Every structure is written in structure tokens, then in C-alpha cells.
Amino acid sequence: YKGINTMAAGNYVMSVDGAVARRIDENAKYGELPTVAATAANGCASAFSYFEWTFEATEGGYYIKDSYGRYLYMSGTYNNFNVTTSTPTAGGVWTVELQADGTAKIMNVDKQKYIQCYETGGVKTFGSFDYERGTMPVLGSVFTPVVTMTPESGATLESISKI
């Protein structure tokens, strides 16, 4: 993935200081977003689909979906996230405001809480708070690298496909 400077509907990765947000466990209905360590080179980093978040445009902002196809939403006064396979009727619309420092303020419209990564006991986790608790994430766009191959003279398609 690569950091963004404009926001549109699409697939993104949320990261903070070498930690990438991953989806809530498949059988869980709620929780904070755990992280996995990631390293970047030349402004890009590798990520797998379970770190991707789909931002779907909707009236007033975006729905955020994990790679299981579940929507993130907030309910009650909690600072964690709920997940559902149905479009949320409340607490599921998020706005994204890109900041001058490269981070993104991802705000839940109903709860007025924004996504932040914080550390407890050496473990980084993402939650959503109405006060400054941690660091706002950098949104990275997900892209497929283009690989160009130049076959050796005399190579056939058959010999290349065996590589």
C-alpha cells in the first residue's frame, strides 16, 4: 500500500508507526482492531487482504467494511467497534478528513468519535474516542504492483509459464 493525499471510495490500509490495523476475529461481534507489525520501503508497504478496509461512499461519508464483508459501526458509549454483515442503520457512517501531517481523522458521524491507535502494555490497538487517546492512522491505498517480464531470446510462452 501507499499513503494517500486525496480520499475516494476504495480499499485502504490503516497504519500507525509500523502497526497495521487488522479485522476483528471472524466469530466476534465487537472489539477493538488488533494490529500487526508492518515495514515500509520507499513509501510503500506490503499488506494482505485481511488488513484491507473497503470505504464505500454513502450519504454523509463512508461505510467501512472489513475483508469478511462486515461493516464497522459503533453503538452505546463504547470506544470499540461492532461488526455486521448488513448495512448499519445507526453508528455506521464515517467521515474522513485528511490532515496536514499525513494522518486521517476518521470520525463516526453518530458518536462523534474518531479512530486512533493507542498502546497498552506494549500492544498497539485501534479504538474510537471523542478525546485524544492515541495517534490517528495513515490511510494507505491498496494497489497491485505491475511486474514487467522480458523473456530471454528464444523463450516461448510455455517455458515462461513453468517459471
JSON list of N, CA and C in Angstrom, two decimals, residues 55-116:
[
{"chain": "A", "resi": 55, "resn": "PHE", "atom": "N", "xyz": [-13.82, 1.33, 1.89]},
{"chain": "A", "resi": 55, "resn": "PHE", "atom": "CA", "xyz": [-14.59, 2.53, 2.22]},
{"chain": "A", "resi": 55, "resn": "PHE", "atom": "C", "xyz": [-15.62, 2.71, 1.10]},
{"chain": "A", "resi": 56, "resn": "GLU", "atom": "N", "xyz": [-16.89, 2.52, 1.44]},
{"chain": "A", "resi": 56, "resn": "GLU", "atom": "CA", "xyz": [-17.98, 2.63, 0.48]},
{"chain": "A", "resi": 56, "resn": "GLU", "atom": "C", "xyz": [-18.66, 3.98, 0.67]},
{"chain": "A", "resi": 57, "resn": "ALA", "atom": "N", "xyz": [-18.76, 4.75, -0.40]},
{"chain": "A", "resi": 57, "resn": "ALA", "atom": "CA", "xyz": [-19.40, 6.06, -0.32]},
{"chain": "A", "resi": 57, "resn": "ALA", "atom": "C", "xyz": [-20.88, 5.90, 0.01]},
{"chain": "A", "resi": 58, "resn": "THR", "atom": "N", "xyz": [-21.37, 6.75, 0.90]},
{"chain": "A", "resi": 58, "resn": "THR", "atom": "CA", "xyz": [-22.79, 6.82, 1.25]},
{"chain": "A", "resi": 58, "resn": "THR", "atom": "C", "xyz": [-23.10, 8.26, 1.59]},
{"chain": "A", "resi": 59, "resn": "GLU", "atom": "N", "xyz": [-24.36, 8.57, 1.75]},
{"chain": "A", "resi": 59, "resn": "GLU", "atom": "CA", "xyz": [-24.74, 9.93, 2.10]},
{"chain": "A", "resi": 59, "resn": "GLU", "atom": "C", "xyz": [-24.10, 10.33, 3.43]},
{"chain": "A", "resi": 60, "resn": "GLY", "atom": "N", "xyz": [-23.35, 11.40, 3.43]},
{"chain": "A", "resi": 60, "resn": "GLY", "atom": "CA", "xyz": [-22.73, 11.91, 4.66]},
{"chain": "A", "resi": 60, "resn": "GLY", "atom": "C", "xyz": [-21.37, 11.34, 4.98]},
{"chain": "A", "resi": 61, "resn": "GLY", "atom": "N", "xyz": [-20.82, 10.45, 4.12]},
{"chain": "A", "resi": 61, "resn": "GLY", "atom": "CA", "xyz": [-19.49, 9.90, 4.40]},
{"chain": "A", "resi": 61, "resn": "GLY", "atom": "C", "xyz": [-19.27, 8.55, 3.76]},
{"chain": "A", "resi": 62, "resn": "TYR", "atom": "N", "xyz": [-18.79, 7.60, 4.58]},
{"chain": "A", "resi": 62, "resn": "TYR", "atom": "CA", "xyz": [-18.43, 6.27, 4.09]},
{"chain": "A", "resi": 62, "resn": "TYR", "atom": "C", "xyz": [-18.88, 5.21, 5.07]},
{"chain": "A", "resi": 63, "resn": "TYR", "atom": "N", "xyz": [-19.23, 4.05, 4.53]},
{"chain": "A", "resi": 63, "resn": "TYR", "atom": "CA", "xyz": [-19.30, 2.84, 5.33]},
{"chain": "A", "resi": 63, "resn": "TYR", "atom": "C", "xyz": [-17.91, 2.22, 5.27]},
{"chain": "A", "resi": 64, "resn": "ILE", "atom": "N", "xyz": [-17.48, 1.56, 6.34]},
{"chain": "A", "resi": 64, "resn": "ILE", "atom": "CA", "xyz": [-16.18, 0.88, 6.34]},
{"chain": "A", "resi": 64, "resn": "ILE", "atom": "C", "xyz": [-16.44, -0.61, 6.51]},
{"chain": "A", "resi": 65, "resn": "LYS", "atom": "N", "xyz": [-15.92, -1.41, 5.56]},
{"chain": "A", "resi": 65, "resn": "LYS", "atom": "CA", "xyz": [-16.12, -2.86, 5.58]},
{"chain": "A", "resi": 65, "resn": "LYS", "atom": "C", "xyz": [-14.78, -3.57, 5.70]},
{"chain": "A", "resi": 66, "resn": "ASP", "atom": "N", "xyz": [-14.77, -4.67, 6.46]},
{"chain": "A", "resi": 66, "resn": "ASP", "atom": "CA", "xyz": [-13.56, -5.49, 6.56]},
{"chain": "A", "resi": 66, "resn": "ASP", "atom": "C", "xyz": [-13.55, -6.54, 5.44]},
{"chain": "A", "resi": 67, "resn": "SER", "atom": "N", "xyz": [-12.51, -7.34, 5.40]},
{"chain": "A", "resi": 67, "resn": "SER", "atom": "CA", "xyz": [-12.36, -8.32, 4.32]},
{"chain": "A", "resi": 67, "resn": "SER", "atom": "C", "xyz": [-13.29, -9.52, 4.47]},
{"chain": "A", "resi": 68, "resn": "TYR", "atom": "N", "xyz": [-14.01, -9.62, 5.58]},
{"chain": "A", "resi": 68, "resn": "TYR", "atom": "CA", "xyz": [-15.07, -10.62, 5.72]},
{"chain": "A", "resi": 68, "resn": "TYR", "atom": "C", "xyz": [-16.39, -10.09, 5.17]},
{"chain": "A", "resi": 69, "resn": "GLY", "atom": "N", "xyz": [-16.40, -8.81, 4.74]},
{"chain": "A", "resi": 69, "resn": "GLY", "atom": "CA", "xyz": [-17.62, -8.20, 4.24]},
{"chain": "A", "resi": 69, "resn": "GLY", "atom": "C", "xyz": [-18.50, -7.64, 5.35]},
{"chain": "A", "resi": 70, "resn": "ARG", "atom": "N", "xyz": [-17.92, -7.43, 6.53]},
{"chain": "A", "resi": 70, "resn": "ARG", "atom": "CA", "xyz": [-18.68, -6.90, 7.67]},
{"chain": "A", "resi": 70, "resn": "ARG", "atom": "C", "xyz": [-18.44, -5.39, 7.80]},
{"chain": "A", "resi": 71, "resn": "TYR", "atom": "N", "xyz": [-19.51, -4.69, 8.11]},
{"chain": "A", "resi": 71, "resn": "TYR", "atom": "CA", "xyz": [-19.43, -3.24, 8.31]},
{"chain": "A", "resi": 71, "resn": "TYR", "atom": "C", "xyz": [-19.03, -2.93, 9.75]},
{"chain": "A", "resi": 72, "resn": "LEU", "atom": "N", "xyz": [-18.17, -1.90, 9.91]},
{"chain": "A", "resi": 72, "resn": "LEU", "atom": "CA", "xyz": [-17.84, -1.38, 11.24]},
{"chain": "A", "resi": 72, "resn": "LEU", "atom": "C", "xyz": [-18.91, -0.38, 11.64]},
{"chain": "A", "resi": 73, "resn": "TYR", "atom": "N", "xyz": [-19.38, -0.47, 12.87]},
{"chain": "A", "resi": 73, "resn": "TYR", "atom": "CA", "xyz": [-20.27, 0.55, 13.39]},
{"chain": "A", "resi": 73, "resn": "TYR", "atom": "C", "xyz": [-20.05, 0.67, 14.89]},
{"chain": "A", "resi": 74, "resn": "MET", "atom": "N", "xyz": [-20.61, 1.71, 15.48]},
{"chain": "A", "resi": 74, "resn": "MET", "atom": "CA", "xyz": [-20.48, 1.93, 16.91]},
{"chain": "A", "resi": 74, "resn": "MET", "atom": "C", "xyz": [-21.87, 1.98, 17.53]},
{"chain": "A", "resi": 75, "resn": "SER", "atom": "N", "xyz": [-21.96, 1.44, 18.76]},
{"chain": "A", "resi": 75, "resn": "SER", "atom": "CA", "xyz": [-23.22, 1.53, 19.49]},
{"chain": "A", "resi": 75, "resn": "SER", "atom": "C", "xyz": [-22.93, 1.83, 20.96]},
{"chain": "A", "resi": 76, "resn": "GLY", "atom": "N", "xyz": [-23.92, 2.34, 21.64]},
{"chain": "A", "resi": 76, "resn": "GLY", "atom": "CA", "xyz": [-23.75, 2.68, 23.05]},
{"chain": "A", "resi": 76, "resn": "GLY", "atom": "C", "xyz": [-22.68, 3.73, 23.25]},
{"chain": "A", "resi": 77, "resn": "THR", "atom": "N", "xyz": [-22.02, 3.66, 24.40]},
{"chain": "A", "resi": 77, "resn": "THR", "atom": "CA", "xyz": [-20.97, 4.63, 24.72]},
{"chain": "A", "resi": 77, "resn": "THR", "atom": "C", "xyz": [-19.58, 4.01, 24.64]},
{"chain": "A", "resi": 78, "resn": "TYR", "atom": "N", "xyz": [-19.49, 2.82, 24.05]},
{"chain": "A", "resi": 78, "resn": "TYR", "atom": "CA", "xyz": [-18.23, 2.10, 23.98]},
{"chain": "A", "resi": 78, "resn": "TYR", "atom": "C", "xyz": [-17.25, 2.76, 23.01]},
{"chain": "A", "resi": 79, "resn": "ASN", "atom": "N", "xyz": [-15.96, 2.49, 23.21]},
{"chain": "A", "resi": 79, "resn": "ASN", "atom": "CA", "xyz": [-14.90, 3.02, 22.34]},
{"chain": "A", "resi": 79, "resn": "ASN", "atom": "C", "xyz": [-14.38, 1.97, 21.37]},
{"chain": "A", "resi": 80, "resn": "ASN", "atom": "N", "xyz": [-15.07, 0.83, 21.31]},
{"chain": "A", "resi": 80, "resn": "ASN", "atom": "CA", "xyz": [-14.66, -0.21, 20.37]},
{"chain": "A", "resi": 80, "resn": "ASN", "atom": "C", "xyz": [-15.64, -0.24, 19.19]},
{"chain": "A", "resi": 81, "resn": "PHE", "atom": "N", "xyz": [-15.54, -1.27, 18.37]},
{"chain": "A", "resi": 81, "resn": "PHE", "atom": "CA", "xyz": [-16.32, -1.36, 17.15]},
{"chain": "A", "resi": 81, "resn": "PHE", "atom": "C", "xyz": [-17.22, -2.59, 17.20]},
{"chain": "A", "resi": 82, "resn": "ASN", "atom": "N", "xyz": [-18.36, -2.48, 16.56]},
{"chain": "A", "resi": 82, "resn": "ASN", "atom": "CA", "xyz": [-19.23, -3.62, 16.33]},
{"chain": "A", "resi": 82, "resn": "ASN", "atom": "C", "xyz": [-19.12, -3.95, 14.84]},
{"chain": "A", "resi": 83, "resn": "VAL", "atom": "N", "xyz": [-19.44, -5.19, 14.48]},
{"chain": "A", "resi": 83, "resn": "VAL", "atom": "CA", "xyz": [-19.43, -5.59, 13.07]},
{"chain": "A", "resi": 83, "resn": "VAL", "atom": "C", "xyz": [-20.74, -6.28, 12.72]},
{"chain": "A", "resi": 84, "resn": "THR", "atom": "N", "xyz": [-21.19, -6.07, 11.49]},
{"chain": "A", "resi": 84, "resn": "THR", "atom": "CA", "xyz": [-22.41, -6.68, 10.99]},
{"chain": "A", "resi": 84, "resn": "THR", "atom": "C", "xyz": [-22.30, -6.87, 9.49]},
{"chain": "A", "resi": 85, "resn": "THR", "atom": "N", "xyz": [-22.95, -7.91, 8.97]},
{"chain": "A", "resi": 85, "resn": "THR", "atom": "CA", "xyz": [-22.94, -8.14, 7.52]},
{"chain": "A", "resi": 85, "resn": "THR", "atom": "C", "xyz": [-23.99, -7.30, 6.81]},
{"chain": "A", "resi": 86, "resn": "SER", "atom": "N", "xyz": [-24.91, -6.69, 7.56]},
{"chain": "A", "resi": 86, "resn": "SER", "atom": "CA", "xyz": [-25.93, -5.81, 6.99]},
{"chain": "A", "resi": 86, "resn": "SER", "atom": "C", "xyz": [-25.49, -4.37, 7.10]},
{"chain": "A", "resi": 87, "resn": "THR", "atom": "N", "xyz": [-25.96, -3.55, 6.18]},
{"chain": "A", "resi": 87, "resn": "THR", "atom": "CA", "xyz": [-25.66, -2.12, 6.27]},
{"chain": "A", "resi": 87, "resn": "THR", "atom": "C", "xyz": [-26.20, -1.60, 7.59]},
{"chain": "A", "resi": 88, "resn": "PRO", "atom": "N", "xyz": [-25.35, -0.95, 8.41]},
{"chain": "A", "resi": 88, "resn": "PRO", "atom": "CA", "xyz": [-25.80, -0.47, 9.71]},
{"chain": "A", "resi": 88, "resn": "PRO", "atom": "C", "xyz": [-26.89, 0.60, 9.57]},
{"chain": "A", "resi": 89, "resn": "THR", "atom": "N", "xyz": [-27.89, 0.54, 10.45]},
{"chain": "A", "resi": 89, "resn": "THR", "atom": "CA", "xyz": [-28.94, 1.55, 10.44]},
{"chain": "A", "resi": 89, "resn": "THR", "atom": "C", "xyz": [-28.56, 2.76, 11.29]},
{"chain": "A", "resi": 90, "resn": "ALA", "atom": "N", "xyz": [-27.59, 2.59, 12.19]},
{"chain": "A", "resi": 90, "resn": "ALA", "atom": "CA", "xyz": [-27.12, 3.69, 13.03]},
{"chain": "A", "resi": 90, "resn": "ALA", "atom": "C", "xyz": [-25.66, 3.42, 13.40]},
{"chain": "A", "resi": 91, "resn": "GLY", "atom": "N", "xyz": [-24.88, 4.48, 13.55]},
{"chain": "A", "resi": 91, "resn": "GLY", "atom": "CA", "xyz": [-23.49, 4.36, 14.01]},
{"chain": "A", "resi": 91, "resn": "GLY", "atom": "C", "xyz": [-22.53, 3.81, 12.98]},
{"chain": "A", "resi": 92, "resn": "GLY", "atom": "N", "xyz": [-22.94, 3.73, 11.71]},
{"chain": "A", "resi": 92, "resn": "GLY", "atom": "CA", "xyz": [-22.08, 3.11, 10.71]},
{"chain": "A", "resi": 92, "resn": "GLY", "atom": "C", "xyz": [-21.52, 4.03, 9.65]},
{"chain": "A", "resi": 93, "resn": "VAL", "atom": "N", "xyz": [-21.82, 5.33, 9.72]},
{"chain": "A", "resi": 93, "resn": "VAL", "atom": "CA", "xyz": [-21.29, 6.27, 8.73]},
{"chain": "A", "resi": 93, "resn": "VAL", "atom": "C", "xyz": [-20.09, 7.01, 9.33]},
{"chain": "A", "resi": 94, "resn": "TRP", "atom": "N", "xyz": [-19.03, 7.08, 8.52]},
{"chain": "A", "resi": 94, "resn": "TRP", "atom": "CA", "xyz": [-17.76, 7.68, 8.95]},
{"chain": "A", "resi": 94, "resn": "TRP", "atom": "C", "xyz": [-17.35, 8.76, 7.96]},
{"chain": "A", "resi": 95, "resn": "THR", "atom": "N", "xyz": [-16.82, 9.87, 8.47]},
{"chain": "A", "resi": 95, "resn": "THR", "atom": "CA", "xyz": [-16.23, 10.87, 7.59]},
{"chain": "A", "resi": 95, "resn": "THR", "atom": "C", "xyz": [-14.71, 10.71, 7.65]},
{"chain": "A", "resi": 96, "resn": "VAL", "atom": "N", "xyz": [-14.04, 11.14, 6.60]},
{"chain": "A", "resi": 96, "resn": "VAL", "atom": "CA", "xyz": [-12.58, 11.06, 6.55]},
{"chain": "A", "resi": 96, "resn": "VAL", "atom": "C", "xyz": [-12.05, 12.45, 6.21]},
{"chain": "A", "resi": 97, "resn": "GLU", "atom": "N", "xyz": [-11.21, 12.96, 7.11]},
{"chain": "A", "resi": 97, "resn": "GLU", "atom": "CA", "xyz": [-10.60, 14.28, 6.94]},
{"chain": "A", "resi": 97, "resn": "GLU", "atom": "C", "xyz": [-9.09, 14.09, 6.94]},
{"chain": "A", "resi": 98, "resn": "LEU", "atom": "N", "xyz": [-8.47, 14.23, 5.78]},
{"chain": "A", "resi": 98, "resn": "LEU", "atom": "CA", "xyz": [-7.01, 14.07, 5.70]},
{"chain": "A", "resi": 98, "resn": "LEU", "atom": "C", "xyz": [-6.35, 15.26, 6.36]},
{"chain": "A", "resi": 99, "resn": "GLN", "atom": "N", "xyz": [-5.33, 14.98, 7.17]},
{"chain": "A", "resi": 99, "resn": "GLN", "atom": "CA", "xyz": [-4.64, 16.01, 7.95]},
{"chain": "A", "resi": 99, "resn": "GLN", "atom": "C", "xyz": [-3.32, 16.41, 7.27]},
{"chain": "A", "resi": 100, "resn": "ALA", "atom": "N", "xyz": [-2.81, 17.58, 7.60]},
{"chain": "A", "resi": 100, "resn": "ALA", "atom": "CA", "xyz": [-1.56, 18.09, 7.01]},
{"chain": "A", "resi": 100, "resn": "ALA", "atom": "C", "xyz": [-0.37, 17.19, 7.32]},
{"chain": "A", "resi": 101, "resn": "ASP", "atom": "N", "xyz": [-0.42, 16.45, 8.43]},
{"chain": "A", "resi": 101, "resn": "ASP", "atom": "CA", "xyz": [0.71, 15.59, 8.80]},
{"chain": "A", "resi": 101, "resn": "ASP", "atom": "C", "xyz": [0.66, 14.21, 8.14]},
{"chain": "A", "resi": 102, "resn": "GLY", "atom": "N", "xyz": [-0.34, 13.98, 7.26]},
{"chain": "A", "resi": 102, "resn": "GLY", "atom": "CA", "xyz": [-0.45, 12.70, 6.55]},
{"chain": "A", "resi": 102, "resn": "GLY", "atom": "C", "xyz": [-1.39, 11.71, 7.20]},
{"chain": "A", "resi": 103, "resn": "THR", "atom": "N", "xyz": [-1.89, 12.03, 8.39]},
{"chain": "A", "resi": 103, "resn": "THR", "atom": "CA", "xyz": [-2.83, 11.13, 9.06]},
{"chain": "A", "resi": 103, "resn": "THR", "atom": "C", "xyz": [-4.25, 11.42, 8.57]},
{"chain": "A", "resi": 104, "resn": "ALA", "atom": "N", "xyz": [-5.18, 10.59, 9.00]},
{"chain": "A", "resi": 104, "resn": "ALA", "atom": "CA", "xyz": [-6.59, 10.77, 8.62]},
{"chain": "A", "resi": 104, "resn": "ALA", "atom": "C", "xyz": [-7.45, 10.76, 9.88]},
{"chain": "A", "resi": 105, "resn": "LYS", "atom": "N", "xyz": [-8.31, 11.75, 9.99]},
{"chain": "A", "resi": 105, "resn": "LYS", "atom": "CA", "xyz": [-9.28, 11.78, 11.08]},
{"chain": "A", "resi": 105, "resn": "LYS", "atom": "C", "xyz": [-10.54, 11.09, 10.57]},
{"chain": "A", "resi": 106, "resn": "ILE", "atom": "N", "xyz": [-10.73, 9.85, 11.02]},
{"chain": "A", "resi": 106, "resn": "ILE", "atom": "CA", "xyz": [-11.86, 9.02, 10.59]},
{"chain": "A", "resi": 106, "resn": "ILE", "atom": "C", "xyz": [-12.89, 9.07, 11.71]},
{"chain": "A", "resi": 107, "resn": "MET", "atom": "N", "xyz": [-13.93, 9.87, 11.49]},
{"chain": "A", "resi": 107, "resn": "MET", "atom": "CA", "xyz": [-14.89, 10.22, 12.54]},
{"chain": "A", "resi": 107, "resn": "MET", "atom": "C", "xyz": [-16.21, 9.50, 12.34]},
{"chain": "A", "resi": 108, "resn": "ASN", "atom": "N", "xyz": [-16.71, 8.87, 13.42]},
{"chain": "A", "resi": 108, "resn": "ASN", "atom": "CA", "xyz": [-18.04, 8.27, 13.38]},
{"chain": "A", "resi": 108, "resn": "ASN", "atom": "C", "xyz": [-19.05, 9.41, 13.50]},
{"chain": "A", "resi": 109, "resn": "VAL", "atom": "N", "xyz": [-19.93, 9.53, 12.50]},
{"chain": "A", "resi": 109, "resn": "VAL", "atom": "CA", "xyz": [-20.86, 10.66, 12.43]},
{"chain": "A", "resi": 109, "resn": "VAL", "atom": "C", "xyz": [-21.81, 10.67, 13.63]},
{"chain": "A", "resi": 110, "resn": "ASP", "atom": "N", "xyz": [-22.39, 9.52, 13.99]},
{"chain": "A", "resi": 110, "resn": "ASP", "atom": "CA", "xyz": [-23.36, 9.49, 15.09]},
{"chain": "A", "resi": 110, "resn": "ASP", "atom": "C", "xyz": [-22.72, 9.70, 16.46]},
{"chain": "A", "resi": 111, "resn": "LYS", "atom": "N", "xyz": [-21.57, 9.09, 16.68]},
{"chain": "A", "resi": 111, "resn": "LYS", "atom": "CA", "xyz": [-20.95, 9.12, 18.01]},
{"chain": "A", "resi": 111, "resn": "LYS", "atom": "C", "xyz": [-19.94, 10.24, 18.19]},
{"chain": "A", "resi": 112, "resn": "GLN", "atom": "N", "xyz": [-19.53, 10.87, 17.08]},
{"chain": "A", "resi": 112, "resn": "GLN", "atom": "CA", "xyz": [-18.52, 11.94, 17.12]},
{"chain": "A", "resi": 112, "resn": "GLN", "atom": "C", "xyz": [-17.24, 11.47, 17.81]},
{"chain": "A", "resi": 113, "resn": "LYS", "atom": "N", "xyz": [-16.85, 10.24, 17.48]},
{"chain": "A", "resi": 113, "resn": "LYS", "atom": "CA", "xyz": [-15.59, 9.66, 17.97]},
{"chain": "A", "resi": 113, "resn": "LYS", "atom": "C", "xyz": [-14.74, 9.34, 16.75]},
{"chain": "A", "resi": 114, "resn": "TYR", "atom": "N", "xyz": [-13.42, 9.48, 16.91]},
{"chain": "A", "resi": 114, "resn": "TYR", "atom": "CA", "xyz": [-12.54, 9.22, 15.77]},
{"chain": "A", "resi": 114, "resn": "TYR", "atom": "C", "xyz": [-11.53, 8.12, 16.08]},
{"chain": "A", "resi": 115, "resn": "ILE", "atom": "N", "xyz": [-11.18, 7.38, 15.00]},
{"chain": "A", "resi": 115, "resn": "ILE", "atom": "CA", "xyz": [-10.31, 6.21, 15.12]},
{"chain": "A", "resi": 115, "resn": "ILE", "atom": "C", "xyz": [-8.89, 6.63, 15.47]},
{"chain": "A", "resi": 116, "resn": "GLN", "atom": "N", "xyz": [-8.33, 5.96, 16.49]},
{"chain": "A", "resi": 116, "resn": "GLN", "atom": "CA", "xyz": [-6.97, 6.22, 16.94]},
{"chain": "A", "resi": 116, "resn": "GLN", "atom": "C", "xyz": [-6.30, 4.92, 17.36]}
]
